[in-house]
Coordinates of C-alpha atoms in Angstrom, one line a residue:
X1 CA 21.5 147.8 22.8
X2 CA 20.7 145.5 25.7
X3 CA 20.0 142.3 23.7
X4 CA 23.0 142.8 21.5
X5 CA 25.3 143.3 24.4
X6 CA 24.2 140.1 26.3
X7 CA 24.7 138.2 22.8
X8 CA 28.5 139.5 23.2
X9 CA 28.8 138.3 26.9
X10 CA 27.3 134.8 26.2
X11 CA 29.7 134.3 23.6
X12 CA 32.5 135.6 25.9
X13 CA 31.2 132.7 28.1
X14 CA 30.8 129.9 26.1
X15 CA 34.3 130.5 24.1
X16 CA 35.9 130.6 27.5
X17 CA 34.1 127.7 29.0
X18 CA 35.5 125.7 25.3
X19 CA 39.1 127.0 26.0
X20 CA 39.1 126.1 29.6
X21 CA 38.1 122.6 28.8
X22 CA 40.3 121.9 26.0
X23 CA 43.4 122.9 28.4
X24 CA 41.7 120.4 31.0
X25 CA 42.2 117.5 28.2
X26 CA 45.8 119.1 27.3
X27 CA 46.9 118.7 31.0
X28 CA 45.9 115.4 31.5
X29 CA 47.5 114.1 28.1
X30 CA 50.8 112.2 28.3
X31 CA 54.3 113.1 29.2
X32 CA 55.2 111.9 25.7
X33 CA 53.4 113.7 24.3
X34 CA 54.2 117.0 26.0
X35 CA 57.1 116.5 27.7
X36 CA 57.7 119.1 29.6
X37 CA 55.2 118.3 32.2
X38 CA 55.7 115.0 33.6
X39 CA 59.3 114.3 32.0
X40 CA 61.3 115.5 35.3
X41 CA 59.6 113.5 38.3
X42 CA 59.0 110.5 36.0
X43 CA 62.8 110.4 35.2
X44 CA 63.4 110.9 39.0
X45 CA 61.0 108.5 39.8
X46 CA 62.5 105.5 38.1
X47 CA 66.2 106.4 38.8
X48 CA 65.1 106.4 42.7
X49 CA 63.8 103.2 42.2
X50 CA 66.8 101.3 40.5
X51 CA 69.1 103.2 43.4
X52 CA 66.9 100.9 45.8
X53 CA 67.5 98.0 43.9
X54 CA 63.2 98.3 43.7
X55 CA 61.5 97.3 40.3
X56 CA 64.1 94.3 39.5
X57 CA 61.1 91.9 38.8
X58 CA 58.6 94.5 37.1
X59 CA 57.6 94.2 33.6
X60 CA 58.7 96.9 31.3
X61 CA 54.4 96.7 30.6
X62 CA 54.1 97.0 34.5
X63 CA 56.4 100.0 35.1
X64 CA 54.9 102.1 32.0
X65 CA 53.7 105.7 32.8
X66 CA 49.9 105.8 30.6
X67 CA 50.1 107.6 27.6
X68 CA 46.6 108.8 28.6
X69 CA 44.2 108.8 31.5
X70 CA 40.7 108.2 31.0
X71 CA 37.8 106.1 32.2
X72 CA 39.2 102.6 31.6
X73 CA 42.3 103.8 33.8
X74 CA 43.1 101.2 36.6
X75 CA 42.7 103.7 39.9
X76 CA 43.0 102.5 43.1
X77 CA 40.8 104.3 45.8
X78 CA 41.5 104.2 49.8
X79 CA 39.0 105.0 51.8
X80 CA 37.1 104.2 54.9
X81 CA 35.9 105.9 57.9
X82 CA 38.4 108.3 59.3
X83 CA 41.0 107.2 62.1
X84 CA 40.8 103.3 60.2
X85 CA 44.4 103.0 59.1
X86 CA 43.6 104.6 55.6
X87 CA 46.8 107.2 56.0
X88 CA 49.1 104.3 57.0
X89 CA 47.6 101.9 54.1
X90 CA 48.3 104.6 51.7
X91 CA 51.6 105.5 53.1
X92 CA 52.7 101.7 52.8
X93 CA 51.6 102.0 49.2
X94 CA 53.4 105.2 48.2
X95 CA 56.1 103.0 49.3
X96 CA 55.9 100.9 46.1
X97 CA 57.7 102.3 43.0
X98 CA 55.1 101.4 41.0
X99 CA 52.3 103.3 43.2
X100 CA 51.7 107.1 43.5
X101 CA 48.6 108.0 46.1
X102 CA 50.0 111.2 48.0
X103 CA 48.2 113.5 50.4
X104 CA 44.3 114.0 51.0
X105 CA 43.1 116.3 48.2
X106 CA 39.8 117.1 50.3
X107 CA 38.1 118.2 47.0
X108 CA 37.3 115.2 45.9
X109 CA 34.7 113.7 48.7
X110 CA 33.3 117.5 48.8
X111 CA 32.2 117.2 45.1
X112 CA 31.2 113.5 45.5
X113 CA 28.8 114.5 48.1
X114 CA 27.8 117.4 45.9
X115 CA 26.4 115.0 43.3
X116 CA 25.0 112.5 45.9
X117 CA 22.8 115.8 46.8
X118 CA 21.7 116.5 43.2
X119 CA 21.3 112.5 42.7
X120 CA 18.5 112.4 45.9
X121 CA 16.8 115.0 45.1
X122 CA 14.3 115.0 42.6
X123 CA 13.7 119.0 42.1
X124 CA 17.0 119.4 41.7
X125 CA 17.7 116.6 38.8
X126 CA 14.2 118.1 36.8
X127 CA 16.2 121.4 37.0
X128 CA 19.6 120.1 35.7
X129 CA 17.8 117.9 32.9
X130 CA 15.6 121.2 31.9
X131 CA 18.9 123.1 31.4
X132 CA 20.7 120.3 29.4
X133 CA 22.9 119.2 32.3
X134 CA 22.1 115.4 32.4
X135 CA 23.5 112.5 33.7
X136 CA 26.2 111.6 30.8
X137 CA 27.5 115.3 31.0
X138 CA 27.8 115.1 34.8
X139 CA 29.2 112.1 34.7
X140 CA 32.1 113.2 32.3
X141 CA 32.5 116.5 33.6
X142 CA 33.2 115.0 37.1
X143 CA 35.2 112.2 36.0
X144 CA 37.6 114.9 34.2
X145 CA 37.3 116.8 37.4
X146 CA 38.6 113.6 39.3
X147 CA 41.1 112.5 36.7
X148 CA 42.8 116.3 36.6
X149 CA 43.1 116.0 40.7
X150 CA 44.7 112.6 40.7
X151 CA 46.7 113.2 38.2
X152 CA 48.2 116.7 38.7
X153 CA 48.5 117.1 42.7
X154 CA 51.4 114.2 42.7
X155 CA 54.5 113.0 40.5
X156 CA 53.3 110.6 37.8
X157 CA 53.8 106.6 38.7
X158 CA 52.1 103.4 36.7
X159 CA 48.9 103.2 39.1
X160 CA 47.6 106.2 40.4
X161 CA 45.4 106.1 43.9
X162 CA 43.8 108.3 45.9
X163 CA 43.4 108.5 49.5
X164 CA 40.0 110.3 51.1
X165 CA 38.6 108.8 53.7
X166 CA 35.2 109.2 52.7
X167 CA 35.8 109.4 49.3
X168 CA 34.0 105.3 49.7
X169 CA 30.7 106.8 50.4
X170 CA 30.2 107.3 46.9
X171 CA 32.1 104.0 46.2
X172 CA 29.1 102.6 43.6
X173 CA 28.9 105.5 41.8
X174 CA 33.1 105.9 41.5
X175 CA 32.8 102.3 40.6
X176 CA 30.4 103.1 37.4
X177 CA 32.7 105.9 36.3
X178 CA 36.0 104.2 36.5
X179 CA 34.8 100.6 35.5
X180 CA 38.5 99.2 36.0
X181 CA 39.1 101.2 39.2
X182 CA 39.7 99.1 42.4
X183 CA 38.8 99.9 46.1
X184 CA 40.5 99.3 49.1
X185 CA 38.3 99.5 52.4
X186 CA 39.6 99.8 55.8
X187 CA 37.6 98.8 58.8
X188 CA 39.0 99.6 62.0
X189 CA 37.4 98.2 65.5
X190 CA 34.8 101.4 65.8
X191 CA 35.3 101.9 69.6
X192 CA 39.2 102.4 68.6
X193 CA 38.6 104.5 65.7
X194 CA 36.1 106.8 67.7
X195 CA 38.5 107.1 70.5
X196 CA 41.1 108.2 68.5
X197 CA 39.2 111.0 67.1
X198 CA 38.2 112.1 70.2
X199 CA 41.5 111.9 71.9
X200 CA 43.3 113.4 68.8
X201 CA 40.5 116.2 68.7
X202 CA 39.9 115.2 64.9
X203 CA 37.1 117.3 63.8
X204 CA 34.7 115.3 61.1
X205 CA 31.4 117.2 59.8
X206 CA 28.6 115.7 61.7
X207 CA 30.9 113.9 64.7
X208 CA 30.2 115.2 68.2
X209 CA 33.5 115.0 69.8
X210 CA 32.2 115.8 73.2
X211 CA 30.3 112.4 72.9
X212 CA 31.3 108.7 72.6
X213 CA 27.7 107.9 71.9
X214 CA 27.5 110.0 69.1
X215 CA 30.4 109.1 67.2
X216 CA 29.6 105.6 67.6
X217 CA 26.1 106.0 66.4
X218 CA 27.7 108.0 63.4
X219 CA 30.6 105.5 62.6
X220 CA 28.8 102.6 62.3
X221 CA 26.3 104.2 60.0
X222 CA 29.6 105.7 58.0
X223 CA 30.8 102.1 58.2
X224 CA 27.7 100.2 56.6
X225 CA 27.3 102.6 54.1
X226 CA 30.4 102.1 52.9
X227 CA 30.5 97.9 53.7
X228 CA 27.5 97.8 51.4
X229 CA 28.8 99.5 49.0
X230 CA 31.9 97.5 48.9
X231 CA 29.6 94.0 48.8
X232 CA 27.5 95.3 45.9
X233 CA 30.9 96.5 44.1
X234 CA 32.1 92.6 44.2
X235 CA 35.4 90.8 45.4
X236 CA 37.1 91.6 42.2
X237 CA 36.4 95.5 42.4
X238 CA 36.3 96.4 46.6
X239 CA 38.6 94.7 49.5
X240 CA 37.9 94.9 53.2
X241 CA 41.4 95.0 54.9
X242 CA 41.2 95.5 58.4
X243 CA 43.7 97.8 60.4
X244 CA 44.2 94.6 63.2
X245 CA 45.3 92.9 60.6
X246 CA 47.7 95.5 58.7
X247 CA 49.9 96.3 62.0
X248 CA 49.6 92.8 63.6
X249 CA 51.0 90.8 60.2
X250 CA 51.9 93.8 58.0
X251 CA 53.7 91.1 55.1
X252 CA 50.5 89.0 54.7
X253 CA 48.4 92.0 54.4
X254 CA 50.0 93.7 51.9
X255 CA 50.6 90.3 50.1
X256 CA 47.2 89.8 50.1
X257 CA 46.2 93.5 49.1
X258 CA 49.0 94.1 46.3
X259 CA 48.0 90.6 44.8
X260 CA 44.4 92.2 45.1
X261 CA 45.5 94.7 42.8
X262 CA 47.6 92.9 40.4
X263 CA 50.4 94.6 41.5
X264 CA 54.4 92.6 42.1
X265 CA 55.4 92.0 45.7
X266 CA 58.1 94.9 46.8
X267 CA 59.6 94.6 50.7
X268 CA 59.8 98.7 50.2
X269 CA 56.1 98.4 51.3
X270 CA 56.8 97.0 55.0
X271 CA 59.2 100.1 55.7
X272 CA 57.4 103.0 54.2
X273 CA 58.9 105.6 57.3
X274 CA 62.5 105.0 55.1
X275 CA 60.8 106.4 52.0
X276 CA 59.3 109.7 53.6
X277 CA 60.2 112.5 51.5
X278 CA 62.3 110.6 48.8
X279 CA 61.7 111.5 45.5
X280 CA 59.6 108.3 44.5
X281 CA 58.7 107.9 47.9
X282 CA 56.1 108.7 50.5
X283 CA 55.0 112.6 50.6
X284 CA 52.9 113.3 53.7
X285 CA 51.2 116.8 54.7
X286 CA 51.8 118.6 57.5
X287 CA 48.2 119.3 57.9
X288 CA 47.1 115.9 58.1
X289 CA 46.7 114.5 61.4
X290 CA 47.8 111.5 61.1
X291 CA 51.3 112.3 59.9
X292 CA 53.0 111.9 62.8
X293 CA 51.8 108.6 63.6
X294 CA 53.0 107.5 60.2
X295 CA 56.5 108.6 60.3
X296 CA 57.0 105.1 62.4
X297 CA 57.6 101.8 61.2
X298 CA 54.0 99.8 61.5
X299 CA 53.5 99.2 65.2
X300 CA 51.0 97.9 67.6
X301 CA 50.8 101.1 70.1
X302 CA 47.5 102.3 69.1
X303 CA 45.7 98.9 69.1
X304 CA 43.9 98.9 72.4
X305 CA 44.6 102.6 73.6
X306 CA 40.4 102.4 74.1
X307 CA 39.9 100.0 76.6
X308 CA 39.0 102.1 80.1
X309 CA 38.1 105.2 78.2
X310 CA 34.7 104.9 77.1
X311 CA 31.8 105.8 80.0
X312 CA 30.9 102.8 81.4
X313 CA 27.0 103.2 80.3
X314 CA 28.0 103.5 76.7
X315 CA 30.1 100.0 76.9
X316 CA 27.1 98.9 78.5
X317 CA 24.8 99.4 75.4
X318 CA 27.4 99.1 73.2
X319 CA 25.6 96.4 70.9
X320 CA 22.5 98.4 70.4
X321 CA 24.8 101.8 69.7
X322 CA 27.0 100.1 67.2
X323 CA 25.5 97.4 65.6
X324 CA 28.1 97.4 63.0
X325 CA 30.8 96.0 65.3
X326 CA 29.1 92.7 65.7
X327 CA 28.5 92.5 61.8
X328 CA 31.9 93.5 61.1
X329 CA 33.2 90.7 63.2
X330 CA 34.2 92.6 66.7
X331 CA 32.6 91.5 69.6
X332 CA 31.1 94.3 71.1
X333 CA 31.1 93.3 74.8
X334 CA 34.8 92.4 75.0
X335 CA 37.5 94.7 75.8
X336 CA 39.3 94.8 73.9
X337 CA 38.8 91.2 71.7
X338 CA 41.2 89.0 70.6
X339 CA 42.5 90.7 67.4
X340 CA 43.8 87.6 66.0
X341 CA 40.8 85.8 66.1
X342 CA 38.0 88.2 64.8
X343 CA 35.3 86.6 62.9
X344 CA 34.5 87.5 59.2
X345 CA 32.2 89.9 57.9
X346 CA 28.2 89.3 58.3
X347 CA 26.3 90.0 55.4
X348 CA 23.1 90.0 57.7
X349 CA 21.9 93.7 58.1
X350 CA 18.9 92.8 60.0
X351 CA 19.6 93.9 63.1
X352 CA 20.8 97.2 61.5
X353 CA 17.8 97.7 59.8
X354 CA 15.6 97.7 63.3
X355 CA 17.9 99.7 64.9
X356 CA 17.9 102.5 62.1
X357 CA 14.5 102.5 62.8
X358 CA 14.2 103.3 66.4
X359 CA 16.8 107.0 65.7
X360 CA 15.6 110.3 64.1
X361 CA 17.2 110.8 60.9
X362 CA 20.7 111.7 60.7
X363 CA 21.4 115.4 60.3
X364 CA 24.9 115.2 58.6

C-alpha cells in the first residue's frame, strides 16, 4: 500500500507545482489581455499625468504599458550600498510618469544572495545538477520570480525599476538574465554613508554599528564589488551617479541619468516631495528609514554631517581602512573634500588587492 500511496502524493505535487506556475505566467500577462488586473491604476496613472500637464512630449510608443514582461524587458535597477542616495534617486524617478520603482521589496537581494551561495559552492551545484535543477531552470525560475515581484507589488507604468540597495551585488548575473535591463549605481562619500548608518542606527547584516572602523572596512568592500560589477557590465548597461552630485546640481544629474536610460526629460523629477502619495506618483514605506529624509525637496543638509564625528585614529588611517574612497575619487584625508571638484573613478584596484590581503576573510 505504501508505494501506491506515495505514487498518489507525487502526483498531488507535481500537478500542483504545474498549476501554480501556470497562474505565475497568467499574473504577469498583460492588462489587455486580462483586464481586470492592471486596467484601474493604469487608467489612473495616465489621467494623473495629463492633470500635471506631464507626458506632453512622450511618444504614444514611449508611454505604452507592455503587453508582456519577459527577459528582453527594459528594467531599470537602483542599487548601491545602503545610506548612498538610492531611496532619493528612486524617489526622483517615481516622479516621472513614465517610471514606476516603489518601495524596497527586501525579497529580491535575499534570493539573489541565495543563488550567489549555490553558484560558489561546488557541492551544492553537483547536488542541484544530480536532481535536474541546472542552471537554465534556475535561471528562469528566478527570473519569473523577479518579474512577478516587480511587476505585482506596484501600479503598472512603461519602465519598471526596482530599488534594493544591494540588489547590485549580483549586478552581472541580473545583467545576464535581463539582457536589456539598465543599472543605476550610487556611490556616496563612504565616511558619509557610514555615519549615517550609524547615527540613524540602520541595522545592515554584517555592519557593526558600534564601530566606524568596521563599517568602513565593510563599505568599501560592498562598494568595489559592486563598482566592478558595474565596469564589467559596460557604459551602455551600468551608470555611476554620485549622491554629491544628485543634491548639489539635481537638473544635470537627472539630465544625464534619464538620457542614460532613454527616457524624455520631465521637470516632475526635480520636485518628487509634490508627488508623494499621488496616484502616479511617489509611494514610500513607512518602514523604510529613509522616508522621512525624502519627503523634502533635494537638499544639501546631509552632505558633510560627518566631518568631527569619526575617532580621530580612524581618520588617521583612513586610506589604508577604505581604500575605495581614493579609487572612487574622494580624498581620503580631507574633511570633508571639495564636492564639486571630486576626481573620476580609478579603474586601478591595486592597492585594493594588497589590502584585501592583509584582513581575515569577511564573515558576512
Amino acid at each position: 500500500m505504501r508505494k501506491p500511496r506515495n505514487v498518489v502524493l507525487l502526483a498531488c505535487v507535481v500537478v500542483s507545482s504545474v498549476t501554480v506556475f501556470y497562474l505565475g505566467l497568467s499574473s504577469m500577462e498583460c492588462p489587455g489581455q486580462h483586464g481586470h488586473r492592471y486596467g484601474g491604476s493604469q487608467a489612473r496613472r495616465y489621467s494623473w499625468a495629463s492633470q500635471n500637464n506631464l507626458g506632453q512630449n512622450f511618444s504614444s510608443a514611449a508611454a505604452t504599458i507592455p503587453l508582456e514582461y519577459n527577459e528582453n524587458t527594459p528594467l531599470i535597477f537602483v542599487g548601491g550600498v545602503p545610506r548612498s542616495g538610492t531611496t532619493l534617486i528612486r524617489a526622483m524617478l517615481d516622479a516621472h510618469p513614465l517610471v514606476r520603482c516603489g518601495e524596497e521589496t527586501r525579497v529580491i537581494p535575499r534570493l539573489l544572495a541565495m543563488h550567489s551561495t549555490w553558484s560558489r559552492s561546488a557541492r551544492e551545484r553537483m547536488r542541484l545538477d544530480e536532481a535536474g535543477v541546472t542552471d537554465e531552470v534556475l535561471d528562469a525560475a528566478i527570473r519569473a520570480f523577479l518579474l512577478e515581484v516587480i511587476v505585482g507589488h506596484g501600479e503598472p507604468a512603461p519602465r519598471l525599476c526596482n530599488k534594493d540597495p544591494f540588489t547590485l551585488k549580483s549586478l552581472s548575473y541580473l545583467s545576464r538574465l535581463f539582457p536589456r535591463a539598465k543599472f543605476v549605481l550610487m556611490l556616496r562619500d563612504g565616511r558619509a554613508t557610514v555615519h549615517s548608518m550609524i547615527s540613524r542606527r540602520v541595522t545592515i547584516t554584517g555592519f557593526d554599528l558600534s564601530s566606524y572602523r568596521d563599517c568602513l572596512v565593510k563599505w568599501s568592500r560592498a562598494a568595489e564589488s559592486m563598482y566592478e560589477q558595474c565596469r564589467e557590465a559596460g557604459h551602455d548597461r551600468c551608470m555611476l551617479l554620485r549622491y554629491e552630485q544628485l543634491v548639489l546640481q539635481p537638473q544635470a544629474a537627472m539630465r544625464g541619468l534619464l538620457g542614460f536610460l532613454d527616457l524624455p526629460w520631465d521637470t516632475a523629477v526635480l520636485h518628487h516631495e509634490q508627488l508623494i502619495g499621488k496616484a502616479g506618483g511617489v509611494s514610500l514605506s513607512k518602514t523604510e528609514r529613509s522616508t522621512d529624509q525624502v519627503m523634502n525637496p533635494v537638499n544639501t543638509d546631509a552632505l558633510v554631517k560627518w566631518v568631527g564625528k569619526i575617532p580621530a585614529d580612524v581618520l588617521k588611517e583612513m586610506a589604508d581602512i577604505a581604500p575605495m574612497l581614493s579609487r572612487l575619487g574622494y580624498d581620503p584625508h580631507a574633511n570633508p573634500p571639495d564636492y564639486t571638484k571630486l576626481q573620476e573613478p580609478s579603474h586601478d584596484n591595486s592597492t585594493l588587492l594588497v589590502h584585501r590581503t592583509l584582513e581575515s576573510p569577511d564573515p558576512s
